[in-house]
mmCIF file of N, CA, C and O in Angstrom:
data_model
loop_
_atom_site.group_PDB
_atom_site.id
_atom_site.type_symbol
_atom_site.label_atom_id
_atom_site.label_comp_id
_atom_site.label_asym_id
_atom_site.label_seq_id
_atom_site.Cartn_x
_atom_site.Cartn_y
_atom_site.Cartn_z
ATOM 1 N N UNK A 4 -56.107 -25.302 -12.554
ATOM 2 C CA UNK A 4 -54.800 -24.460 -12.357
ATOM 3 C C UNK A 4 -54.121 -24.321 -10.856
ATOM 4 O O UNK A 4 -55.246 -24.355 -9.570
ATOM 5 N N UNK A 5 -52.643 -24.312 -10.268
ATOM 6 C CA UNK A 5 -52.379 -24.592 -9.147
ATOM 7 C C UNK A 5 -52.996 -23.145 -7.947
ATOM 8 O O UNK A 5 -52.735 -22.607 -9.025
ATOM 9 N N UNK A 6 -52.701 -23.625 -7.271
ATOM 10 C CA UNK A 6 -53.044 -22.674 -5.831
ATOM 11 C C UNK A 6 -51.876 -21.611 -5.700
ATOM 12 O O UNK A 6 -51.107 -23.564 -5.346
ATOM 13 N N UNK A 7 -51.889 -20.952 -5.196
ATOM 14 C CA UNK A 7 -50.245 -20.189 -4.489
ATOM 15 C C UNK A 7 -50.332 -20.310 -2.978
ATOM 16 O O UNK A 7 -51.375 -20.235 -2.942
ATOM 17 N N UNK A 8 -49.756 -20.489 -2.800
ATOM 18 C CA UNK A 8 -49.535 -20.613 -1.302
ATOM 19 C C UNK A 8 -49.335 -19.673 -0.521
ATOM 20 O O UNK A 8 -48.165 -18.954 -0.960
ATOM 21 N N UNK A 9 -49.762 -19.299 0.516
ATOM 22 C CA UNK A 9 -49.562 -17.933 0.839
ATOM 23 C C UNK A 9 -48.319 -18.212 1.925
ATOM 24 O O UNK A 9 -48.084 -19.070 3.225
ATOM 25 N N UNK A 10 -47.200 -16.948 1.952
ATOM 26 C CA UNK A 10 -46.808 -17.054 2.879
ATOM 27 C C UNK A 10 -47.002 -16.265 4.258
ATOM 28 O O UNK A 10 -47.784 -15.652 3.695
ATOM 29 N N UNK A 11 -46.684 -16.508 5.442
ATOM 30 C CA UNK A 11 -46.897 -15.715 6.635
ATOM 31 C C UNK A 11 -45.875 -14.520 6.477
ATOM 32 O O UNK A 11 -44.846 -14.365 5.568
ATOM 33 N N UNK A 12 -46.299 -13.105 7.469
ATOM 34 C CA UNK A 12 -45.336 -12.646 7.522
ATOM 35 C C UNK A 12 -44.211 -12.460 7.780
ATOM 36 O O UNK A 12 -43.046 -11.560 7.463
ATOM 37 N N UNK A 13 -43.433 -13.555 8.915
ATOM 38 C CA UNK A 13 -42.487 -14.434 9.297
ATOM 39 C C UNK A 13 -42.183 -14.139 8.311
ATOM 40 O O UNK A 13 -40.611 -14.206 8.343
ATOM 41 N N UNK A 14 -42.368 -15.396 7.409
ATOM 42 C CA UNK A 14 -41.385 -15.925 6.216
ATOM 43 C C UNK A 14 -41.184 -14.989 5.043
ATOM 44 O O UNK A 14 -40.309 -15.369 4.164
ATOM 45 N N UNK A 15 -41.791 -13.835 5.299
ATOM 46 C CA UNK A 15 -41.344 -12.735 4.041
ATOM 47 C C UNK A 15 -40.809 -11.819 4.956
ATOM 48 O O UNK A 15 -40.045 -10.521 3.948
ATOM 49 N N UNK A 16 -40.246 -12.112 6.144
ATOM 50 C CA UNK A 16 -38.624 -10.775 6.422
ATOM 51 C C UNK A 16 -39.655 -9.760 7.435
ATOM 52 O O UNK A 16 -38.601 -8.942 7.512
ATOM 53 N N UNK A 17 -41.225 -10.038 8.092
ATOM 54 C CA UNK A 17 -41.225 -8.938 8.507
ATOM 55 C C UNK A 17 -42.461 -10.187 9.928
ATOM 56 O O UNK A 17 -42.897 -10.658 10.130
ATOM 57 N N UNK A 18 -42.145 -8.953 11.119
ATOM 58 C CA UNK A 18 -43.312 -9.160 12.179
ATOM 59 C C UNK A 18 -44.085 -8.315 12.759
ATOM 60 O O UNK A 18 -43.811 -7.093 12.165
ATOM 61 N N UNK A 19 -45.506 -9.040 12.941
ATOM 62 C CA UNK A 19 -46.651 -8.784 13.490
ATOM 63 C C UNK A 19 -47.192 -7.771 14.372
ATOM 64 O O UNK A 19 -46.427 -8.467 15.574
ATOM 65 N N UNK A 20 -47.339 -6.828 14.521
ATOM 66 C CA UNK A 20 -47.753 -6.284 16.014
ATOM 67 C C UNK A 20 -48.494 -5.590 16.283
ATOM 68 O O UNK A 20 -49.405 -5.099 15.533
ATOM 69 N N UNK A 21 -49.948 -6.141 17.417
ATOM 70 C CA UNK A 21 -50.977 -5.110 17.909
ATOM 71 C C UNK A 21 -49.918 -4.054 18.897
ATOM 72 O O UNK A 21 -49.586 -4.100 19.744
ATOM 73 N N UNK A 22 -50.573 -2.875 18.830
ATOM 74 C CA UNK A 22 -50.787 -1.418 19.327
ATOM 75 C C UNK A 22 -51.458 -1.232 19.878
ATOM 76 O O UNK A 22 -53.153 -0.983 19.941
ATOM 77 N N UNK A 23 -51.725 -0.792 21.465
ATOM 78 C CA UNK A 23 -52.519 -0.362 22.110
ATOM 79 C C UNK A 23 -52.051 1.140 22.500
ATOM 80 O O UNK A 23 -51.572 1.199 23.268
ATOM 81 N N UNK A 24 -53.169 1.914 21.801
ATOM 82 C CA UNK A 24 -52.686 3.243 22.146
ATOM 83 C C UNK A 24 -53.256 4.165 23.898
ATOM 84 O O UNK A 24 -54.396 3.674 24.213
ATOM 85 N N UNK A 25 -52.872 5.341 23.964
ATOM 86 C CA UNK A 25 -53.323 5.452 25.328
ATOM 87 C C UNK A 25 -55.306 5.899 25.178
ATOM 88 O O UNK A 25 -55.204 5.869 26.529
ATOM 89 N N UNK A 26 -55.404 6.957 24.296
ATOM 90 C CA UNK A 26 -56.914 6.503 24.092
ATOM 91 C C UNK A 26 -57.509 5.985 24.415
ATOM 92 O O UNK A 26 -59.026 5.602 23.854
ATOM 93 N N UNK A 27 -56.991 4.343 24.147
ATOM 94 C CA UNK A 27 -57.888 3.451 23.976
ATOM 95 C C UNK A 27 -58.155 2.422 22.641
ATOM 96 O O UNK A 27 -58.750 1.248 22.549
ATOM 97 N N UNK A 28 -57.701 3.944 21.434
ATOM 98 C CA UNK A 28 -58.041 3.069 20.098
ATOM 99 C C UNK A 28 -56.814 1.640 20.123
ATOM 100 O O UNK A 28 -55.685 1.633 20.588
ATOM 101 N N UNK A 29 -56.920 0.725 18.889
ATOM 102 C CA UNK A 29 -56.088 -0.599 18.999
ATOM 103 C C UNK A 29 -55.997 -0.547 17.387
ATOM 104 O O UNK A 29 -56.743 -0.467 16.561
ATOM 105 N N UNK A 30 -54.827 -1.106 17.018
ATOM 106 C CA UNK A 30 -54.432 -1.388 15.820
ATOM 107 C C UNK A 30 -53.548 -2.431 15.775
ATOM 108 O O UNK A 30 -52.554 -2.841 16.237
ATOM 109 N N UNK A 31 -53.799 -3.294 14.751
ATOM 110 C CA UNK A 31 -53.242 -4.540 15.206
ATOM 111 C C UNK A 31 -52.793 -4.711 13.159
ATOM 112 O O UNK A 31 -52.977 -4.227 13.026
ATOM 113 N N UNK A 32 -52.057 -5.354 13.130
ATOM 114 C CA UNK A 32 -50.612 -6.341 12.387
ATOM 115 C C UNK A 32 -50.676 -5.329 11.909
ATOM 116 O O UNK A 32 -49.921 -5.114 10.365
ATOM 117 N N UNK A 33 -49.676 -4.416 12.992
ATOM 118 C CA UNK A 33 -48.631 -3.682 12.179
ATOM 119 C C UNK A 33 -47.089 -4.293 12.029
ATOM 120 O O UNK A 33 -46.517 -5.019 12.427
ATOM 121 N N UNK A 34 -47.035 -3.980 10.380
ATOM 122 C CA UNK A 34 -45.606 -4.485 10.014
ATOM 123 C C UNK A 34 -44.880 -3.728 10.643
ATOM 124 O O UNK A 34 -44.033 -2.755 10.224
ATOM 125 N N UNK A 35 -43.567 -5.194 10.603
ATOM 126 C CA UNK A 35 -42.120 -4.256 11.036
ATOM 127 C C UNK A 35 -41.140 -5.263 10.511
ATOM 128 O O UNK A 35 -40.994 -6.496 10.607
ATOM 129 N N UNK A 36 -40.668 -4.207 10.182
ATOM 130 C CA UNK A 36 -39.098 -4.947 9.684
ATOM 131 C C UNK A 36 -38.791 -6.472 10.390
ATOM 132 O O UNK A 36 -37.856 -5.514 11.501
ATOM 133 N N UNK A 37 -37.618 -7.663 9.704
ATOM 134 C CA UNK A 37 -36.912 -8.523 11.537
ATOM 135 C C UNK A 37 -35.771 -8.149 11.077
ATOM 136 O O UNK A 37 -35.139 -7.714 12.309
ATOM 137 N N UNK A 38 -35.253 -6.986 10.270
ATOM 138 C CA UNK A 38 -33.699 -6.564 10.222
ATOM 139 C C UNK A 38 -33.160 -5.716 11.120
ATOM 140 O O UNK A 38 -32.532 -5.863 11.735
ATOM 141 N N UNK A 39 -34.859 -5.098 11.964
ATOM 142 C CA UNK A 39 -34.125 -3.856 12.759
ATOM 143 C C UNK A 39 -34.364 -4.710 14.333
ATOM 144 O O UNK A 39 -34.144 -4.077 15.236
ATOM 145 N N UNK A 40 -35.269 -5.462 14.465
ATOM 146 C CA UNK A 40 -35.808 -6.091 15.713
ATOM 147 C C UNK A 40 -34.128 -7.840 15.969
ATOM 148 O O UNK A 40 -33.298 -7.253 15.008
ATOM 149 N N UNK A 41 -34.338 -7.576 17.591
ATOM 150 C CA UNK A 41 -33.293 -8.451 18.145
ATOM 151 C C UNK A 41 -32.004 -7.624 18.190
ATOM 152 O O UNK A 41 -32.197 -6.566 18.766
ATOM 153 N N UNK A 42 -31.178 -8.485 18.977
ATOM 154 C CA UNK A 42 -29.991 -7.568 19.860
ATOM 155 C C UNK A 42 -30.503 -7.311 20.898
ATOM 156 O O UNK A 42 -31.768 -7.871 21.271
ATOM 157 N N UNK A 43 -30.031 -6.581 21.404
ATOM 158 C CA UNK A 43 -29.935 -6.226 22.873
ATOM 159 C C UNK A 43 -31.170 -4.365 24.020
ATOM 160 O O UNK A 43 -31.758 -4.781 24.712
ATOM 161 N N UNK A 44 -31.736 -4.074 22.298
ATOM 162 C CA UNK A 44 -32.932 -2.904 22.378
ATOM 163 C C UNK A 44 -34.139 -4.169 22.334
ATOM 164 O O UNK A 44 -35.249 -3.083 22.538
ATOM 165 N N UNK A 45 -34.462 -5.079 22.075
ATOM 166 C CA UNK A 45 -35.899 -6.077 22.444
ATOM 167 C C UNK A 45 -36.536 -5.543 21.020
ATOM 168 O O UNK A 45 -36.067 -5.232 19.946
ATOM 169 N N UNK A 46 -37.678 -5.185 21.550
ATOM 170 C CA UNK A 46 -38.593 -4.592 20.323
ATOM 171 C C UNK A 46 -38.717 -2.834 20.131
ATOM 172 O O UNK A 46 -39.689 -2.280 20.147
ATOM 173 N N UNK A 47 -37.686 -2.618 21.240
ATOM 174 C CA UNK A 47 -37.706 -1.101 21.083
ATOM 175 C C UNK A 47 -37.567 0.174 20.202
ATOM 176 O O UNK A 47 -38.132 0.504 19.348
ATOM 177 N N UNK A 48 -36.824 -0.396 18.742
ATOM 178 C CA UNK A 48 -36.700 -0.017 17.063
ATOM 179 C C UNK A 48 -37.549 -0.804 16.543
ATOM 180 O O UNK A 48 -37.881 0.391 16.161
ATOM 181 N N UNK A 49 -38.587 -1.561 17.125
ATOM 182 C CA UNK A 49 -40.209 -1.730 16.524
ATOM 183 C C UNK A 49 -41.206 -0.304 17.294
ATOM 184 O O UNK A 49 -42.063 0.290 16.449
ATOM 185 N N UNK A 50 -40.601 0.146 18.299
ATOM 186 C CA UNK A 50 -42.064 0.377 18.966
ATOM 187 C C UNK A 50 -41.480 2.160 17.962
ATOM 188 O O UNK A 50 -42.157 3.101 17.919
ATOM 189 N N UNK A 51 -40.170 3.114 17.843
ATOM 190 C CA UNK A 51 -39.231 3.988 17.627
ATOM 191 C C UNK A 51 -39.690 3.989 16.471
ATOM 192 O O UNK A 51 -40.665 4.587 15.530
ATOM 193 N N UNK A 52 -40.144 2.906 15.055
ATOM 194 C CA UNK A 52 -40.606 2.922 13.981
ATOM 195 C C UNK A 52 -42.357 3.092 13.808
ATOM 196 O O UNK A 52 -42.841 3.795 13.243
ATOM 197 N N UNK A 53 -42.945 2.274 14.436
ATOM 198 C CA UNK A 53 -44.374 2.377 14.929
ATOM 199 C C UNK A 53 -44.953 4.310 15.619
ATOM 200 O O UNK A 53 -46.054 4.243 14.430
ATOM 201 N N UNK A 54 -43.714 4.229 15.782
ATOM 202 C CA UNK A 54 -44.213 5.635 16.261
ATOM 203 C C UNK A 54 -43.995 6.922 15.147
ATOM 204 O O UNK A 54 -44.884 7.653 14.901
ATOM 205 N N UNK A 55 -42.911 6.418 14.657
ATOM 206 C CA UNK A 55 -42.649 7.503 13.606
ATOM 207 C C UNK A 55 -43.776 7.212 12.610
ATOM 208 O O UNK A 55 -44.427 8.301 11.484
ATOM 209 N N UNK A 56 -44.113 5.794 12.112
ATOM 210 C CA UNK A 56 -45.265 5.858 11.197
ATOM 211 C C UNK A 56 -46.515 6.499 11.760
ATOM 212 O O UNK A 56 -47.273 6.881 10.771
ATOM 213 N N UNK A 57 -46.797 6.536 13.627
ATOM 214 C CA UNK A 57 -48.064 6.789 13.357
ATOM 215 C C UNK A 57 -48.025 8.489 13.157
ATOM 216 O O UNK A 57 -48.901 9.597 12.665
ATOM 217 N N UNK A 58 -46.689 9.263 13.522
ATOM 218 C CA UNK A 58 -46.772 10.437 13.304
ATOM 219 C C UNK A 58 -46.285 10.993 11.847
ATOM 220 O O UNK A 58 -47.614 11.896 11.436
ATOM 221 N N UNK A 59 -46.006 10.069 10.278
ATOM 222 C CA UNK A 59 -46.703 10.433 9.421
ATOM 223 C C UNK A 59 -48.166 9.749 9.397
ATOM 224 O O UNK A 59 -48.566 11.068 8.412
ATOM 225 N N UNK A 60 -48.567 9.330 10.053
ATOM 226 C CA UNK A 60 -50.374 8.787 9.103
ATOM 227 C C UNK A 60 -50.845 10.507 9.997
ATOM 228 O O UNK A 60 -52.123 11.067 8.867
ATOM 229 N N UNK A 61 -50.782 10.947 11.763
ATOM 230 C CA UNK A 61 -51.709 11.735 11.915
ATOM 231 C C UNK A 61 -50.794 13.245 10.892
ATOM 232 O O UNK A 61 -51.850 14.088 11.013
ATOM 233 N N UNK A 62 -49.568 13.109 10.383
ATOM 234 C CA UNK A 62 -49.606 14.721 9.459
ATOM 235 C C UNK A 62 -50.672 14.738 8.120
ATOM 236 O O UNK A 62 -51.412 15.558 8.303
ATOM 237 N N UNK A 63 -50.759 13.892 7.521
ATOM 238 C CA UNK A 63 -51.666 13.739 6.492
ATOM 239 C C UNK A 63 -53.097 13.473 6.796
ATOM 240 O O UNK A 63 -53.691 13.597 6.007
ATOM 241 N N UNK A 64 -53.028 12.724 8.201
ATOM 242 C CA UNK A 64 -54.512 12.798 8.958
ATOM 243 C C UNK A 64 -55.073 14.573 9.261
ATOM 244 O O UNK A 64 -56.015 15.031 9.394
ATOM 245 N N UNK A 65 -53.927 15.864 9.362
ATOM 246 C CA UNK A 65 -54.113 17.260 10.099
ATOM 247 C C UNK A 65 -54.924 16.581 11.564
ATOM 248 O O UNK A 65 -55.452 17.516 11.716
ATOM 249 N N UNK A 66 -53.892 15.566 12.434
ATOM 250 C CA UNK A 66 -55.050 15.916 13.575
ATOM 251 C C UNK A 66 -52.741 15.207 14.482
ATOM 252 O O UNK A 66 -52.583 14.882 13.720
ATOM 253 N N UNK A 67 -53.112 15.118 15.832
ATOM 254 C CA UNK A 67 -52.117 14.812 16.001
ATOM 255 C C UNK A 67 -51.873 13.749 16.836
ATOM 256 O O UNK A 67 -52.825 12.757 16.869
ATOM 257 N N UNK A 68 -50.710 12.963 17.157
ATOM 258 C CA UNK A 68 -50.259 11.504 16.810
ATOM 259 C C UNK A 68 -50.490 10.725 18.599
ATOM 260 O O UNK A 68 -50.424 11.862 19.311
ATOM 261 N N UNK A 69 -50.949 9.728 18.149
ATOM 262 C CA UNK A 69 -51.293 8.972 19.272
ATOM 263 C C UNK A 69 -50.498 8.620 20.325
ATOM 264 O O UNK A 69 -49.041 7.953 19.237
ATOM 265 N N UNK A 70 -50.494 8.204 21.180
ATOM 266 C CA UNK A 70 -49.528 8.284 22.336
ATOM 267 C C UNK A 70 -49.576 6.452 22.342
ATOM 268 O O UNK A 70 -50.214 6.186 22.728
ATOM 269 N N UNK A 71 -47.766 5.725 22.188
ATOM 270 C CA UNK A 71 -48.586 4.162 22.213
ATOM 271 C C UNK A 71 -48.479 4.476 23.982
ATOM 272 O O UNK A 71 -47.313 4.360 24.727
ATOM 273 N N UNK A 72 -49.444 2.895 24.053
ATOM 274 C CA UNK A 72 -49.296 2.731 25.894
ATOM 275 C C UNK A 72 -48.974 1.280 25.716
ATOM 276 O O UNK A 72 -48.121 1.000 26.361
ATOM 277 N N UNK A 73 -49.362 0.234 24.853
ATOM 278 C CA UNK A 73 -48.804 -1.030 24.574
ATOM 279 C C UNK A 73 -48.513 -1.354 23.167
ATOM 280 O O UNK A 73 -49.135 -1.330 22.301
ATOM 281 N N UNK A 74 -47.346 -2.287 23.564
ATOM 282 C CA UNK A 74 -47.072 -2.986 21.990
ATOM 283 C C UNK A 74 -46.332 -4.376 22.286
ATOM 284 O O UNK A 74 -45.463 -4.295 23.002
ATOM 285 N N UNK A 75 -47.099 -5.266 21.805
ATOM 286 C CA UNK A 75 -47.000 -6.742 21.672
ATOM 287 C C UNK A 75 -46.615 -7.678 20.372
ATOM 288 O O UNK A 75 -47.299 -6.855 19.318
ATOM 289 N N UNK A 76 -46.361 -8.162 20.529
ATOM 290 C CA UNK A 76 -46.213 -9.253 19.446
ATOM 291 C C UNK A 76 -47.732 -10.142 18.728
ATOM 292 O O UNK A 76 -47.732 -10.513 19.974
ATOM 293 N N UNK A 77 -47.295 -9.754 17.440
ATOM 294 C CA UNK A 77 -49.222 -10.542 17.238
ATOM 295 C C UNK A 77 -48.560 -12.481 17.039
ATOM 296 O O UNK A 77 -47.241 -13.229 17.416
ATOM 297 N N UNK A 78 -49.409 -12.843 17.920
ATOM 298 C CA UNK A 78 -49.558 -13.715 17.414
ATOM 299 C C UNK A 78 -48.749 -14.723 16.443
ATOM 300 O O UNK A 78 -50.574 -14.046 16.022
ATOM 301 N N UNK A 79 -48.907 -15.917 16.395
ATOM 302 C CA UNK A 79 -48.798 -16.507 15.532
ATOM 303 C C UNK A 79 -50.331 -17.658 14.685
ATOM 304 O O UNK A 79 -50.505 -18.380 16.026
ATOM 305 N N UNK A 80 -50.605 -17.528 13.199
ATOM 306 C CA UNK A 80 -51.816 -17.917 13.296
ATOM 307 C C UNK A 80 -51.549 -19.158 13.635
ATOM 308 O O UNK A 80 -50.727 -19.923 13.240
ATOM 309 N N UNK A 81 -52.822 -20.124 14.209
ATOM 310 C CA UNK A 81 -52.713 -21.452 13.796
ATOM 311 C C UNK A 81 -52.271 -22.238 12.652
ATOM 312 O O UNK A 81 -53.674 -21.960 11.723
ATOM 313 N N UNK A 82 -51.301 -23.202 11.870
ATOM 314 C CA UNK A 82 -52.463 -23.684 10.590
ATOM 315 C C UNK A 82 -53.094 -23.891 10.444
ATOM 316 O O UNK A 82 -53.332 -24.782 11.832
ATOM 317 N N UNK A 83 -54.052 -24.333 9.143
ATOM 318 C CA UNK A 83 -55.278 -24.797 8.868
ATOM 319 C C UNK A 83 -54.548 -26.151 8.154
ATOM 320 O O UNK A 83 -53.659 -26.144 8.176
ATOM 321 N N UNK A 84 -56.293 -27.363 9.066
ATOM 322 C CA UNK A 84 -55.732 -28.459 8.515
ATOM 323 C C UNK A 84 -55.733 -29.447 7.595
ATOM 324 O O UNK A 84 -56.365 -28.027 6.517
ATOM 325 N N UNK A 85 -55.075 -29.401 6.068
ATOM 326 C CA UNK A 85 -54.722 -30.223 5.423
ATOM 327 C C UNK A 85 -56.211 -30.542 5.050
ATOM 328 O O UNK A 85 -57.015 -31.428 5.484
ATOM 329 N N UNK A 86 -56.945 -30.193 3.295
ATOM 330 C CA UNK A 86 -57.651 -30.669 3.183
ATOM 331 C C UNK A 86 -57.547 -31.987 2.481
ATOM 332 O O UNK A 86 -56.901 -32.512 2.095
ATOM 333 N N UNK A 87 -59.230 -32.586 2.321
ATOM 334 C CA UNK A 87 -58.381 -34.112 1.786
ATOM 335 C C UNK A 87 -59.265 -34.062 0.899
ATOM 336 O O UNK A 87 -59.984 -33.749 -0.002
#
C-alpha cells in the first residue's frame, strides 16, 4: 500500500506562527490562512486573528484572554532526506 505524502501547511494554504504572551507562555504553530496575509499590513491581520482566537478560547475556559507580546512566523522545517 502506498504511503500518502504529507503536505506542509504552506502548501495547504496556511502559515504557522509562534506566539509569546506577556505572561511568558508560548503557543507554537498557530495556523493563519494565507489569504488574509500580505499587502501593506504585513502580519498585523495574523495578530488580529490570533487575538480573536485567544479571546474565544479564554471565554470557553472561563479566564481572561492573554495579551500577545511577540508574534513571529514559524521557520519552515528542513526537508527529510529520502530513504534508500
